[in-house]
Coordinates of C-alpha atoms (C1' of nucleotides) in Angstrom, one line a residue:
Chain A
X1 CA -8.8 20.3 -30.7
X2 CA -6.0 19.7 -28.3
X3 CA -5.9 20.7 -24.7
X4 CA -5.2 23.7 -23.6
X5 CA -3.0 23.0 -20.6
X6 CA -1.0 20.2 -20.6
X7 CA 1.3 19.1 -17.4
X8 CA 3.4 16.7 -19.3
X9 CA 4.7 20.1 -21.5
X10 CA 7.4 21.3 -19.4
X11 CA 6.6 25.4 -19.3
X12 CA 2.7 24.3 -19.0
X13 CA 1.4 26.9 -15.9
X14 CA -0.6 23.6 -15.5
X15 CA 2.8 22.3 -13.5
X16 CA 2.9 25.3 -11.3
X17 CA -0.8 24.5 -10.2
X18 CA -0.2 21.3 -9.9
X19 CA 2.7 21.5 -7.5
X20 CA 0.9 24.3 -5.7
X21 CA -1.5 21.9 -5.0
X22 CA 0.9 18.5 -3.6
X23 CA 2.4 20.9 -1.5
X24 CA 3.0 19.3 1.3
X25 CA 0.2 20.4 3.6
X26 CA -2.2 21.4 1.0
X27 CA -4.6 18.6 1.4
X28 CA -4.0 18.5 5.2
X29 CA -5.5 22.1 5.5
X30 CA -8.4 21.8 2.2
X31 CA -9.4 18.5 4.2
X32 CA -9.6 20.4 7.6
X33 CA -11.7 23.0 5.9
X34 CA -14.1 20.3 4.6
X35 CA -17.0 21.0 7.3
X36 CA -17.0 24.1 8.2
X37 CA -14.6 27.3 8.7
X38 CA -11.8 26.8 11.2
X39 CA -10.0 29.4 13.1
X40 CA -5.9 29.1 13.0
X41 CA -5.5 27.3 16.6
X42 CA -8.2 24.9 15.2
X43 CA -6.9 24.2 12.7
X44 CA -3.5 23.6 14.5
X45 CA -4.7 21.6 16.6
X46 CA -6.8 19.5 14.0
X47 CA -3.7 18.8 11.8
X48 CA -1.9 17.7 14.5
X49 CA 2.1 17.9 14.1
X50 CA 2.0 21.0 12.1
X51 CA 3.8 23.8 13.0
X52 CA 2.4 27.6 13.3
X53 CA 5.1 28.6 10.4
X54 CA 4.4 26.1 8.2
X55 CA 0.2 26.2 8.8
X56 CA 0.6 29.9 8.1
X57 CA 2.8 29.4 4.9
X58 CA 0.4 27.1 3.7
X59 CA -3.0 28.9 4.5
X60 CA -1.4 32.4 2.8
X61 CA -0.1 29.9 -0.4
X62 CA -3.3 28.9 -0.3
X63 CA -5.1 32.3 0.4
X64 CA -2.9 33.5 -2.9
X65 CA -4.4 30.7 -5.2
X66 CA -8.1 31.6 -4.4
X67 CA -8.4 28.6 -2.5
X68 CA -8.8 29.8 1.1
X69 CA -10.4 32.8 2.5
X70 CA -9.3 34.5 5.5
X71 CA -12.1 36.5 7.5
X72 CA -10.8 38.9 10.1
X73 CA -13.4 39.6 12.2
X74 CA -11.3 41.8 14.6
X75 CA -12.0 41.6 18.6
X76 CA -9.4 41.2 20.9
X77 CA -8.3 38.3 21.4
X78 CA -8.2 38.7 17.6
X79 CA -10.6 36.3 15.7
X80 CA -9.7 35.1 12.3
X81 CA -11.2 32.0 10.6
X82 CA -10.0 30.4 7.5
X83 CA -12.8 29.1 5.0
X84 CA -12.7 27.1 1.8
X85 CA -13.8 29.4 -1.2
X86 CA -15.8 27.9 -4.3
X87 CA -13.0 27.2 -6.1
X88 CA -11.1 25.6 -2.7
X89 CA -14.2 23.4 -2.3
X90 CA -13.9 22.0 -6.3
X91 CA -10.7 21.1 -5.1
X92 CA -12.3 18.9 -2.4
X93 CA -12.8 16.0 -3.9
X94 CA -9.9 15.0 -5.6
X95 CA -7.9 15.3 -2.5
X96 CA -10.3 13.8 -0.8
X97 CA -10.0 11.3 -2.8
X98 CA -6.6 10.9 -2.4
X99 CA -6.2 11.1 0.8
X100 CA -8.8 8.1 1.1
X101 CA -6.5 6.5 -1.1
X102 CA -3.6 6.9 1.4
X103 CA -5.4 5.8 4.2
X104 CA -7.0 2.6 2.6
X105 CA -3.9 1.2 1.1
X106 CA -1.5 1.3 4.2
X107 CA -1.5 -2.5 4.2
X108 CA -1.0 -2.8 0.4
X109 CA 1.8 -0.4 0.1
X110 CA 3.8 -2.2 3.5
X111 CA 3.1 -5.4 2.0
X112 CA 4.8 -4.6 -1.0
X113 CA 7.7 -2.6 1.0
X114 CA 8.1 -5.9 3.2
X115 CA 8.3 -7.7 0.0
X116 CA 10.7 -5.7 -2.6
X117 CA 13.1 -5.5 1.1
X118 CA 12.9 -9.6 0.5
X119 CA 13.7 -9.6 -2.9
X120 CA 17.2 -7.5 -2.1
Chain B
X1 CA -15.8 2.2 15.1
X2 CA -12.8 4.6 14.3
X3 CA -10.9 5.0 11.5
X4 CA -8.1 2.4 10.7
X5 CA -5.8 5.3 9.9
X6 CA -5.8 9.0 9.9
X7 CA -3.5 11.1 8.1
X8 CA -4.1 13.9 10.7
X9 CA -2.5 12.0 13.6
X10 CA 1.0 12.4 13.6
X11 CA 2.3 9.1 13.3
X12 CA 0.0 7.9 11.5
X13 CA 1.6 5.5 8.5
X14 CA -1.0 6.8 6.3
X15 CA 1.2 10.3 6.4
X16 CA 4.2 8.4 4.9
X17 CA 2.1 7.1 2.0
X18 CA 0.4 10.1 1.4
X19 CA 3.9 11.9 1.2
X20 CA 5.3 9.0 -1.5
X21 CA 2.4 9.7 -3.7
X22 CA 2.0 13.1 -3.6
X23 CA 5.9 13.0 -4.3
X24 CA 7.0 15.3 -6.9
X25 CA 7.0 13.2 -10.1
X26 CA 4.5 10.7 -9.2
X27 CA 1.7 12.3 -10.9
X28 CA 3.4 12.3 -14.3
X29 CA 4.7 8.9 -13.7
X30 CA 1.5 7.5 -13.3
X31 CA -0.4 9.1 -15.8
X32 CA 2.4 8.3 -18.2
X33 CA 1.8 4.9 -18.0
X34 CA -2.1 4.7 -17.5
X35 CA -2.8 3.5 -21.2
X36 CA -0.1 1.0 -21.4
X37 CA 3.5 0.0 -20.5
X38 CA 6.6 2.2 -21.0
X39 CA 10.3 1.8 -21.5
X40 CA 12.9 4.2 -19.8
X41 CA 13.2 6.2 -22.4
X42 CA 9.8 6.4 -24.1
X43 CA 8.9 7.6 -20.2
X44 CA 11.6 10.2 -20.1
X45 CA 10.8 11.5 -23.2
X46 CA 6.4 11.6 -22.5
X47 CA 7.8 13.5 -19.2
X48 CA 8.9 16.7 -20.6
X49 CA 12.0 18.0 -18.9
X50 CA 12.3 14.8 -16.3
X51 CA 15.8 14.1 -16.1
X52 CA 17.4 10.0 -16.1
X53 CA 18.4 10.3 -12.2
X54 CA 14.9 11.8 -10.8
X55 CA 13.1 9.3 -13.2
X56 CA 14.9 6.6 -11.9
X57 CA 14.1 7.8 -8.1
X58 CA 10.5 7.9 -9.0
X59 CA 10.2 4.5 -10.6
X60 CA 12.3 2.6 -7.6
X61 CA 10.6 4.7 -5.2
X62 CA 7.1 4.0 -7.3
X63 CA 8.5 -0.2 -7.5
X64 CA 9.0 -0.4 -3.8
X65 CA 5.5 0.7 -2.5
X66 CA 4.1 -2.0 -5.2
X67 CA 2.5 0.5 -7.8
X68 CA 4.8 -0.2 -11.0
X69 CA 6.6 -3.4 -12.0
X70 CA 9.4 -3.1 -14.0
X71 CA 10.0 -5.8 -16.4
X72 CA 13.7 -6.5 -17.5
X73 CA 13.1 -8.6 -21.0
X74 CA 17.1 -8.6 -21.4
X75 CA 18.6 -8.7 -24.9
X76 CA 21.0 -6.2 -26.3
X77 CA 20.5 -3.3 -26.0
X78 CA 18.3 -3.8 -23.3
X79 CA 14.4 -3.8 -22.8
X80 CA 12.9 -2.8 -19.6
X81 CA 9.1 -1.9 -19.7
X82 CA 7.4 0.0 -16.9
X83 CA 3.7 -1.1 -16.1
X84 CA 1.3 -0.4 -13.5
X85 CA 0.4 -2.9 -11.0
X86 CA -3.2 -3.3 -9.9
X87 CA -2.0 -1.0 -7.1
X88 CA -1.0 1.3 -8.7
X89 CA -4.1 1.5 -11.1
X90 CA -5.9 1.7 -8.4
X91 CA -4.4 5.5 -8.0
X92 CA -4.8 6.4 -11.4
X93 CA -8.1 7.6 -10.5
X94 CA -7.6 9.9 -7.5
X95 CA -4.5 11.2 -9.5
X96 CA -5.8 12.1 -13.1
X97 CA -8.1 14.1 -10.9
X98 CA -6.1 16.0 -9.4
X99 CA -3.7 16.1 -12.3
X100 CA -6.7 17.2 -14.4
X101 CA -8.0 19.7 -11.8
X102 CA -4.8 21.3 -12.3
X103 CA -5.4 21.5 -16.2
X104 CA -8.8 23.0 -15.8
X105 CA -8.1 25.7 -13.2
X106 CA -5.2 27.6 -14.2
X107 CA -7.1 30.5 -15.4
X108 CA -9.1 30.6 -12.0
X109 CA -5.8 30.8 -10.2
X110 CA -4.1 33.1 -12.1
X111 CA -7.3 35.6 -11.9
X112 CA -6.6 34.8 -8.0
X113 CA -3.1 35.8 -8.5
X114 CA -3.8 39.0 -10.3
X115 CA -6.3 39.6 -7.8
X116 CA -4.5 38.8 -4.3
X117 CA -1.3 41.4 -5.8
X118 CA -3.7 44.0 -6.4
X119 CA -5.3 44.0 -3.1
X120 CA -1.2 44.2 -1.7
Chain C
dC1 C1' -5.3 34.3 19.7
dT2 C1' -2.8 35.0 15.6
dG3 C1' 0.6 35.2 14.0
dT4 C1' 6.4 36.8 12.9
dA5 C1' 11.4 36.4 13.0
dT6 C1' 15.4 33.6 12.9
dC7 C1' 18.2 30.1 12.3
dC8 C1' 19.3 25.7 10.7
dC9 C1' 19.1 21.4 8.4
dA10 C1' 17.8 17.6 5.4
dA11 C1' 15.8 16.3 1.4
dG12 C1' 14.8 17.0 -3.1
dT13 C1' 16.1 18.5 -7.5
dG14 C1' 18.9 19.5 -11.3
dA15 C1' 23.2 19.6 -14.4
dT16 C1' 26.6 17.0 -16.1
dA17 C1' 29.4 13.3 -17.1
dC18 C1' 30.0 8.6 -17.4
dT19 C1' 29.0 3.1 -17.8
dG20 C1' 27.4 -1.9 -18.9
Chain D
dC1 C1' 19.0 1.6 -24.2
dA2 C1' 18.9 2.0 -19.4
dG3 C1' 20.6 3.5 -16.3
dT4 C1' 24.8 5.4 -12.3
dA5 C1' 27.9 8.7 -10.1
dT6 C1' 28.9 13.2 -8.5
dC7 C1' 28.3 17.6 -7.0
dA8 C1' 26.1 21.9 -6.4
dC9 C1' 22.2 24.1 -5.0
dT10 C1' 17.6 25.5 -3.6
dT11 C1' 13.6 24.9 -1.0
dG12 C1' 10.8 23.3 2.3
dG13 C1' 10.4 22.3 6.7
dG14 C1' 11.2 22.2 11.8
dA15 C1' 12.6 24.3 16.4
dT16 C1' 12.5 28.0 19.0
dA17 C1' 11.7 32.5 20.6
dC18 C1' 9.1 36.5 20.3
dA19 C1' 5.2 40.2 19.2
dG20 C1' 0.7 42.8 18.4

DNA sequence: CTGTATCCCAAGTGATACTG
DNA sequence: CAGTATCACTTGGGATACAG
């Protein structure tokens, strides 16, 4: 029996998950969530260089997809906390793993920059 | 003792590797050529809908950080196979997951998708 | 504290046509 | 076969200011 979903077939929804997910600060914000629920500010301030458009973009793309909960607990100052749901935390570990991979292979991947530059 | 790198600082090199890989076409790219070597087109044609130009971007792009070789065997017409380097099997792993999380949660997104629109 | 509202810009993507 | 060359276009992303 063949798969169901296939990303290499071009109107696959497979694709549209798939680029949901390499968004750009997808795994910044899954990763931050890791541990334990964040509020927005903390998570700002944990993902440092993000902006508050672009954190909130993401945590409402993310929200949308079931990956994220947002828990208003009210209060003023308001408190909000962002939490990963079930399906958020499956996601964990292959972004995890990813990101590992990112931050191990710095050296590899200049090396080989430094060396294709050489080549022309 | 810290971390060599740490994709949540800001300048962090780890940030511009994680942005190559989690480029758009990578994925496919990747996974395309896990089982064995490719030509141009036998990639273009595995990659539903990629089209010659963004295909080429990926594989120089993919060339320069050391993850695929591309092998020019000459002749007429031409013969150029596309291979993963050891670098670049080395991501096959933390990709097909992701890839394959992608394939296994589309209903559970959708249903997250139904269910965020109904709420408002 | 938790966001919105604008505006702007660069990068990425895609369609199409063409070349060695 | 294996690409290049253009061009048009969208989208994501960043800066800044403001609001409940």
């Amino acid at each position: 029996m063949a798969k169901a979903y296939d990303v290499m077939a071009p109107t696959c929804p497979s694709r549209v998950v798939l680029h949901r997910i390499g968004a750009r600060w997808t795994v910044f914000v899954v990763t931050a969530l890791a541990d334990r629920p964040l509020r927005f500010t903390e998570l700002k301030k944990h993902i440092e260089g993000i902006t508050a458009k672009v954190l909130t973009e993401t945590l409402r793309a993310l929200e949308y997809d079931g990956l994220v909960a947002r828990v208003d607990k009210g209060g003023h100052p308001p408190y909000v906390e962002y939490r990963l749901t079930p399906l958020g935390r499956s996601l964990l570990e292959p972004l995890s793993a990813v990101r590992e991979w990112a931050e191990t292979h710095v050296p590899q991947v200049e090396r080989a920059n430094r060396a294709y530059d050489e080549r022309g």
